mmCIF file of N, CA and C in Angstrom:
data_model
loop_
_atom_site.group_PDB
_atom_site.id
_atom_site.type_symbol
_atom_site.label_atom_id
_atom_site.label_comp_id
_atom_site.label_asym_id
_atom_site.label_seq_id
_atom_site.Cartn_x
_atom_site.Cartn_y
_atom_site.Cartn_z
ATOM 1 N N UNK A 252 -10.964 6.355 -2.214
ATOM 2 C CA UNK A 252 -10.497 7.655 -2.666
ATOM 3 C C UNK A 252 -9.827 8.342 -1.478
ATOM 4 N N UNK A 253 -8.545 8.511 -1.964
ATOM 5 C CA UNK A 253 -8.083 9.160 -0.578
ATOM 6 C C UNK A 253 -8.255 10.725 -0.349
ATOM 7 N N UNK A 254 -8.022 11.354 0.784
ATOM 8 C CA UNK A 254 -8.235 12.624 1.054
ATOM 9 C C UNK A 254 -6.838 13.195 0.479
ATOM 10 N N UNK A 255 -7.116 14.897 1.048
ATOM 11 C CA UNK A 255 -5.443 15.678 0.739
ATOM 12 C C UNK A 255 -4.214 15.068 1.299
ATOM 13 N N UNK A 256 -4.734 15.343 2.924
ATOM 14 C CA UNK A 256 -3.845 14.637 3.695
ATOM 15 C C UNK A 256 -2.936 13.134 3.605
ATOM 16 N N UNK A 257 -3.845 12.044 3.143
ATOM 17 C CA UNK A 257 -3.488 11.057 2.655
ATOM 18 C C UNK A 257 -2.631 11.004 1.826
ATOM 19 N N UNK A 258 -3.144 11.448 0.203
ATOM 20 C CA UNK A 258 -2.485 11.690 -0.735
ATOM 21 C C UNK A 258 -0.913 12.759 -0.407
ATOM 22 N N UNK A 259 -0.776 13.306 0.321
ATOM 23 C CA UNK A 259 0.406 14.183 0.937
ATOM 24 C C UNK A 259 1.511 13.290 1.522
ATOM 25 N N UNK A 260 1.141 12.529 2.444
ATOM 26 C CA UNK A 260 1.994 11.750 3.483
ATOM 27 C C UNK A 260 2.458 10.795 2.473
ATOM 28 N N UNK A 261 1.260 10.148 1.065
ATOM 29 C CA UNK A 261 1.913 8.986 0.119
ATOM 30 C C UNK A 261 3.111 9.447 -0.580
ATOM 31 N N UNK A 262 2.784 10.672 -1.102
ATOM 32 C CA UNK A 262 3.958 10.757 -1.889
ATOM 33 C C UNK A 262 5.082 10.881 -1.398
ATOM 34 N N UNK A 263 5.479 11.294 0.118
ATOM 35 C CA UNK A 263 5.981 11.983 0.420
ATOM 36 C C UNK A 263 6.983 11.210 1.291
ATOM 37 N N UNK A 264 6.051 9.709 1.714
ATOM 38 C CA UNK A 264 6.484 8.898 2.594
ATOM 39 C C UNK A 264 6.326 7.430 1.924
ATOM 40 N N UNK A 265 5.737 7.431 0.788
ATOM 41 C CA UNK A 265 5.337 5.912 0.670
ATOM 42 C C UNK A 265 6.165 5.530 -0.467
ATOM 43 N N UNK A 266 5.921 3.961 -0.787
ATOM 44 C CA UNK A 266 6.628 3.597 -1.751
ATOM 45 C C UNK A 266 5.655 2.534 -2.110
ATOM 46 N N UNK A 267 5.498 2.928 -3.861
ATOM 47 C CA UNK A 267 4.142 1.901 -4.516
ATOM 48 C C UNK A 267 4.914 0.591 -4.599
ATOM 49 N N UNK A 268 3.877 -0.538 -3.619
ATOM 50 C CA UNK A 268 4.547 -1.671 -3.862
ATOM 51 C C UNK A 268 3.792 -2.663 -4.953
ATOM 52 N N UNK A 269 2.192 -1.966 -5.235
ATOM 53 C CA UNK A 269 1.701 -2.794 -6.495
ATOM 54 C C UNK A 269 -0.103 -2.466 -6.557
ATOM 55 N N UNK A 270 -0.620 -3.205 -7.569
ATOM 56 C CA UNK A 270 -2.157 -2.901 -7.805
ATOM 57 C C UNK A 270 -2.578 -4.077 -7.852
ATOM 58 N N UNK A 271 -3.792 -4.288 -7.221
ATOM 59 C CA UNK A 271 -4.536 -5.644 -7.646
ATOM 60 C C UNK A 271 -5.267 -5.494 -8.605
ATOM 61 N N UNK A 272 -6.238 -6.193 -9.148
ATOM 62 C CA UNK A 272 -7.174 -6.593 -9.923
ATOM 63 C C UNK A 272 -8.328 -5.669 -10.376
ATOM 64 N N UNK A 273 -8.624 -4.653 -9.062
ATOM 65 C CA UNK A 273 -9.532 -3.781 -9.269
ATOM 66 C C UNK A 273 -8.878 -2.200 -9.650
ATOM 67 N N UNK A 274 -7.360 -2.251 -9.589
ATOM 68 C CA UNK A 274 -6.813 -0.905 -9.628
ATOM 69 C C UNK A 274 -6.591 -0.253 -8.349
ATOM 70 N N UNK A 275 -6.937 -0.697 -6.915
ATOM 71 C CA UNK A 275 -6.268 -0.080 -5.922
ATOM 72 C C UNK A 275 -4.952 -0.494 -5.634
ATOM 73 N N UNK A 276 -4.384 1.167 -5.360
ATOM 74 C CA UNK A 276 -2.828 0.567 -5.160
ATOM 75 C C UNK A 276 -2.254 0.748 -3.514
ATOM 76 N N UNK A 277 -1.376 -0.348 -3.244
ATOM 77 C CA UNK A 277 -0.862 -0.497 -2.505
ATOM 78 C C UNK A 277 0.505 0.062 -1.982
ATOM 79 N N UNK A 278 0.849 0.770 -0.604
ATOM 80 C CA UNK A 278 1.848 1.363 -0.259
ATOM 81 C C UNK A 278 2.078 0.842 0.485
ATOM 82 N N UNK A 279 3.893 0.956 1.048
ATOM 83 C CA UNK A 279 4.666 0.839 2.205
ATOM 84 C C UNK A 279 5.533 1.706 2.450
ATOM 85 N N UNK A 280 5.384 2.153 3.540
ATOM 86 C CA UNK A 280 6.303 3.290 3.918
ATOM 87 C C UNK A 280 7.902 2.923 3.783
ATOM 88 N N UNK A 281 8.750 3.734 3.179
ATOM 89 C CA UNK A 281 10.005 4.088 3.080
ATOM 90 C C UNK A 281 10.831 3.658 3.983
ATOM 91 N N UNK A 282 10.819 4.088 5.131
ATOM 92 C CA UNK A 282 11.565 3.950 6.524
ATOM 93 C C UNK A 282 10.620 2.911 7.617
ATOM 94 N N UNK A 283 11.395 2.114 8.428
ATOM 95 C CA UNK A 283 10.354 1.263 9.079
ATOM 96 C C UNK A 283 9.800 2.839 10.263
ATOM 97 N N UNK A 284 8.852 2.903 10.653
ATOM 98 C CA UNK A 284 8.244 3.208 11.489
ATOM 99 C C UNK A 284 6.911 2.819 12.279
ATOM 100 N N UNK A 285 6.897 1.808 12.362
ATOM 101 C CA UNK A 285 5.418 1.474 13.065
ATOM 102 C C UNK A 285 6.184 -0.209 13.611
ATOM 103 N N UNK A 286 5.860 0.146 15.240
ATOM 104 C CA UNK A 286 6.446 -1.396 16.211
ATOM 105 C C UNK A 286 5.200 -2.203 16.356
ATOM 106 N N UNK A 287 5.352 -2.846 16.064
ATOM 107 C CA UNK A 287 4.809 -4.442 16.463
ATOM 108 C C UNK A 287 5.072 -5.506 16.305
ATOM 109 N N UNK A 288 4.470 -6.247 17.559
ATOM 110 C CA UNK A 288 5.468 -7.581 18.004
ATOM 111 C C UNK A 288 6.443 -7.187 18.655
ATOM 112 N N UNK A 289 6.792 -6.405 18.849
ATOM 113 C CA UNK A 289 7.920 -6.322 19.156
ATOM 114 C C UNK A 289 9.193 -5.642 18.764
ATOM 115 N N UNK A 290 8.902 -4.949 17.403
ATOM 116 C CA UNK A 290 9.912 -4.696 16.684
ATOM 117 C C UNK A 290 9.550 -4.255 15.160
ATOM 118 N N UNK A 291 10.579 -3.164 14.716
ATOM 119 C CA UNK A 291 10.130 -1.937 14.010
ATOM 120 C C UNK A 291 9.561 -2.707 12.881
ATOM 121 N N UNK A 292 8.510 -1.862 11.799
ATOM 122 C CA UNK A 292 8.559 -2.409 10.257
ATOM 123 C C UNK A 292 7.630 -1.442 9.662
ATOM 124 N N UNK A 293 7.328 -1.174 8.763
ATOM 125 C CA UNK A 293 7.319 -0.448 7.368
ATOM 126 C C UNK A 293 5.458 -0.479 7.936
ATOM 127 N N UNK A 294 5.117 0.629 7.814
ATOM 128 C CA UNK A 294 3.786 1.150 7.925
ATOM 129 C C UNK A 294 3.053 0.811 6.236
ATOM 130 N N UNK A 295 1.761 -0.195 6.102
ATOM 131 C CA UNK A 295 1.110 -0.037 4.687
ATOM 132 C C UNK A 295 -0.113 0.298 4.696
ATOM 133 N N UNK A 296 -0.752 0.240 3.609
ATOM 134 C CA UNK A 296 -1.405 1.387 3.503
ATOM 135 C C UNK A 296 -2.263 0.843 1.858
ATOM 136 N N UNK A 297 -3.122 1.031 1.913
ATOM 137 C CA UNK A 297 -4.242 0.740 0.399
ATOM 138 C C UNK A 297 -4.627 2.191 0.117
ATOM 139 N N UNK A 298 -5.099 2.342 -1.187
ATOM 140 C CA UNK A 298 -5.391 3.767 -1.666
ATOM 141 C C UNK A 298 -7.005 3.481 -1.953
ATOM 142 N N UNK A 299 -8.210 3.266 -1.476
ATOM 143 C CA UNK A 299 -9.251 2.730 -2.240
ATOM 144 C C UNK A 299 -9.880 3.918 -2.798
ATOM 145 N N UNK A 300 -11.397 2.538 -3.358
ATOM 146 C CA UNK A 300 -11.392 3.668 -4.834
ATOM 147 C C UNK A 300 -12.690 4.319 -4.193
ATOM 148 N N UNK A 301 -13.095 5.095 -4.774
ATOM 149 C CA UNK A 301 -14.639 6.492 -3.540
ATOM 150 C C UNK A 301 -15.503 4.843 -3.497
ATOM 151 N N UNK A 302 -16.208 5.217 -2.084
ATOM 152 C CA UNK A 302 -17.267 4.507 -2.045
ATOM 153 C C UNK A 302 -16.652 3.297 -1.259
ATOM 154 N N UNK A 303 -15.566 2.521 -1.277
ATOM 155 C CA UNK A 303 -15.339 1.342 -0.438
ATOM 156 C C UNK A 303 -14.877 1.534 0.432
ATOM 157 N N UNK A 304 -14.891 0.005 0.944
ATOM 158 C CA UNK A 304 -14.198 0.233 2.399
ATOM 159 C C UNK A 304 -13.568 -0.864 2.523
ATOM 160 N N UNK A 305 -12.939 -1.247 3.483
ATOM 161 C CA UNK A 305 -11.998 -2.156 4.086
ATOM 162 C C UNK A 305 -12.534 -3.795 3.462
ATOM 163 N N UNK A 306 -13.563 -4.369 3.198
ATOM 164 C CA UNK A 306 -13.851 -5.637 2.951
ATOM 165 C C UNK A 306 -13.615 -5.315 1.495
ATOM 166 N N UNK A 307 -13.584 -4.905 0.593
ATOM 167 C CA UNK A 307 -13.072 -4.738 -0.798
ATOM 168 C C UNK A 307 -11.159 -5.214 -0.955
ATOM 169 N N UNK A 308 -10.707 -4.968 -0.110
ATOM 170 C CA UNK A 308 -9.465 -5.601 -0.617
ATOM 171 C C UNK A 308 -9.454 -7.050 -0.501
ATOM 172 N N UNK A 309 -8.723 -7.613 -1.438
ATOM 173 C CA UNK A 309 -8.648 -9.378 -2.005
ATOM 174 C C UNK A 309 -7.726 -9.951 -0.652
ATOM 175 N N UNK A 310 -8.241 -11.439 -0.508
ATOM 176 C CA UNK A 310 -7.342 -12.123 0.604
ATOM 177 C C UNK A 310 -5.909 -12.019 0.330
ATOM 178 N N UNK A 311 -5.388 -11.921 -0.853
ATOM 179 C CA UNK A 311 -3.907 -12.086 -1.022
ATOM 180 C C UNK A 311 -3.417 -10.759 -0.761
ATOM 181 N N UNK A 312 -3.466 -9.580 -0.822
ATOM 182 C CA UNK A 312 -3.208 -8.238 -0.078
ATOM 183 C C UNK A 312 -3.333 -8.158 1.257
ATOM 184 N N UNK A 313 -4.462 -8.794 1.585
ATOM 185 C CA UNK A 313 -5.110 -8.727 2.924
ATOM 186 C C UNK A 313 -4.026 -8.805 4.027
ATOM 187 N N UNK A 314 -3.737 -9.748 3.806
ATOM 188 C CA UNK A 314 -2.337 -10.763 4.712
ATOM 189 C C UNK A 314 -1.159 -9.896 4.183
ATOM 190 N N UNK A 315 -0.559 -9.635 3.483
ATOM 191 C CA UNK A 315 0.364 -8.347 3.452
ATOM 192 C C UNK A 315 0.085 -7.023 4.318
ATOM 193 N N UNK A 316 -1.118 -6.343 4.056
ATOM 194 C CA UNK A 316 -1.578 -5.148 4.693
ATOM 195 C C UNK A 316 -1.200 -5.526 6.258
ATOM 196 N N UNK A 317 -1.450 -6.238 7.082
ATOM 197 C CA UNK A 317 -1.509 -7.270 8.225
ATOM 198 C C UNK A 317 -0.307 -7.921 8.934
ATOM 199 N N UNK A 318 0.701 -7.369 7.764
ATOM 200 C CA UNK A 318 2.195 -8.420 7.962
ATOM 201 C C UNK A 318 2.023 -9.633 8.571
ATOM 202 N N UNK A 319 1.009 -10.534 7.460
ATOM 203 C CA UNK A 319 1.026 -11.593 7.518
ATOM 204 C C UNK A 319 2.119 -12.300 6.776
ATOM 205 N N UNK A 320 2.320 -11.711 5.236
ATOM 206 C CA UNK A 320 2.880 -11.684 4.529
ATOM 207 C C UNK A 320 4.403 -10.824 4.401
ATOM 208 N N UNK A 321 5.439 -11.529 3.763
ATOM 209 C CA UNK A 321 6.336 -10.475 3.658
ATOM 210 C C UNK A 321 5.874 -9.529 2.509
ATOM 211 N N UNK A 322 5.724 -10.442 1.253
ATOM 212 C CA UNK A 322 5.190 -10.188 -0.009
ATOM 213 C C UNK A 322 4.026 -10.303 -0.408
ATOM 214 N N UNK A 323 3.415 -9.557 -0.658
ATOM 215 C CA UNK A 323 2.036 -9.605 -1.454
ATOM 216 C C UNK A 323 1.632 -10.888 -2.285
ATOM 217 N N UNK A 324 2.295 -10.870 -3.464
ATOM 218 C CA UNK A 324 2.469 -11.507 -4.575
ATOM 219 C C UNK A 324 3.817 -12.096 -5.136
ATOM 220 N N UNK A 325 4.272 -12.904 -5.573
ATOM 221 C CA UNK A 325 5.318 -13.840 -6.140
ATOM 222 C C UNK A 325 5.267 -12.835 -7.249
ATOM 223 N N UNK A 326 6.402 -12.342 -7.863
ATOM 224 C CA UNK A 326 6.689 -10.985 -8.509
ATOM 225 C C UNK A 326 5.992 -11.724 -10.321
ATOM 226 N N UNK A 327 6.255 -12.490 -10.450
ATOM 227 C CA UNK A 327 5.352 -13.011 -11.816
ATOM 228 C C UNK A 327 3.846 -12.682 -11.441
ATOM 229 N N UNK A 328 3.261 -12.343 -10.738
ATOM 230 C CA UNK A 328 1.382 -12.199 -10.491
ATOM 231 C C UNK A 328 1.341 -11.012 -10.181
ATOM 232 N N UNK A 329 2.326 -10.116 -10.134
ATOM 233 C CA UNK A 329 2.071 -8.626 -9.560
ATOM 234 C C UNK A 329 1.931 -7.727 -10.974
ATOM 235 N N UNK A 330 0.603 -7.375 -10.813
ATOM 236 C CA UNK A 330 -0.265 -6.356 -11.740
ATOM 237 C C UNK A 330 0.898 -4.981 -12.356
ATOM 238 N N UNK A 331 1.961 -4.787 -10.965
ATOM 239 C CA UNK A 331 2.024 -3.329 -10.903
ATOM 240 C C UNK A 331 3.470 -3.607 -9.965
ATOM 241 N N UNK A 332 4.440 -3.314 -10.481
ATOM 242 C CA UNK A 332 5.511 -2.918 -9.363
ATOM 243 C C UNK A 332 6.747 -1.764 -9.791
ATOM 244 N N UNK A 333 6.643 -0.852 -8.758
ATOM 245 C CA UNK A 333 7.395 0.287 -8.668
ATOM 246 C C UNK A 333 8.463 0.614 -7.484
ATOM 247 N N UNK A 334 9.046 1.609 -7.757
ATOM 248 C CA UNK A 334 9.866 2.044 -6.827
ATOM 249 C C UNK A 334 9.937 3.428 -6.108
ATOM 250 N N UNK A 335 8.434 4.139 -7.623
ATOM 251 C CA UNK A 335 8.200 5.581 -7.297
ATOM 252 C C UNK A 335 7.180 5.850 -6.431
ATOM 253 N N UNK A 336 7.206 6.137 -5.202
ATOM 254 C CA UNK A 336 6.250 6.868 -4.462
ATOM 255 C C UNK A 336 5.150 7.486 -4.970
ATOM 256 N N UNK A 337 5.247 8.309 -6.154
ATOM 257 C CA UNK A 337 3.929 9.003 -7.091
ATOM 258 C C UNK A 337 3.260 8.458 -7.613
ATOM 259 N N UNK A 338 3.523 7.260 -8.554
ATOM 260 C CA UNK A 338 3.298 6.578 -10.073
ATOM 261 C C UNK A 338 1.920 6.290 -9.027
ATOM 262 N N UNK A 339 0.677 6.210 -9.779
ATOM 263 C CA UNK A 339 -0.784 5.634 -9.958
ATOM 264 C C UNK A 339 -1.632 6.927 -8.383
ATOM 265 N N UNK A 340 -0.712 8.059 -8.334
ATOM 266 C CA UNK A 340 -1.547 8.395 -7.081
ATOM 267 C C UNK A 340 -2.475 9.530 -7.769
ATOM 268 N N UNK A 341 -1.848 10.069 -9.063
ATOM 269 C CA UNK A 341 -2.671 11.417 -9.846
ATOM 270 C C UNK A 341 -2.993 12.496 -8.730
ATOM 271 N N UNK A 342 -2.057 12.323 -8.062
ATOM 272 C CA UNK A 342 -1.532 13.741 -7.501
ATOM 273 C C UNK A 342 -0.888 15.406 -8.259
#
């Protein structure tokens, strides 16, 4: 469950890239801003639900969150894909 603050910066900065299995949704920021390695890329971000924490997200997010991954999911297995920053935040 995210806070005000959280929920503020998502809409404002993020872009829904999808939901897994349990209904948490996943963001990436708009503009790259966050360096590593060496070089710029897109800040992400999970919305969880009250009560969890970090070992609740699934291995296949995991490695995305991590930029292990470019993509989460092969767009046929994705629960949820948008382009709106708002959609699933009930802001």
């Amino acid at each position: 469950m995210a806070n005000l603050g959280t929920r503020i910066y998502t809409r404002f900065r993020g872009r829904l890239v999808g939901r897994d299995a349990d209904g948490r949704c996943y963001y990436e920021a708009r503009t790259l801003n966050r360096t590593g390695g060496g070089e710029k890329r897109h800040e992400r971000w999970v919305i969880y639900h009250k009560g969890e924490d970090a070992s609740a997200v699934p291995p296949e997010w995991w490695g995305w969150l991590h930029h292990m991954e470019a993509a989460p999911l092969p767009e046929s297995c994705l629960l949820y894909t948008s382009d709106a920053a708002d959609e699933g935040l009930g802001v």
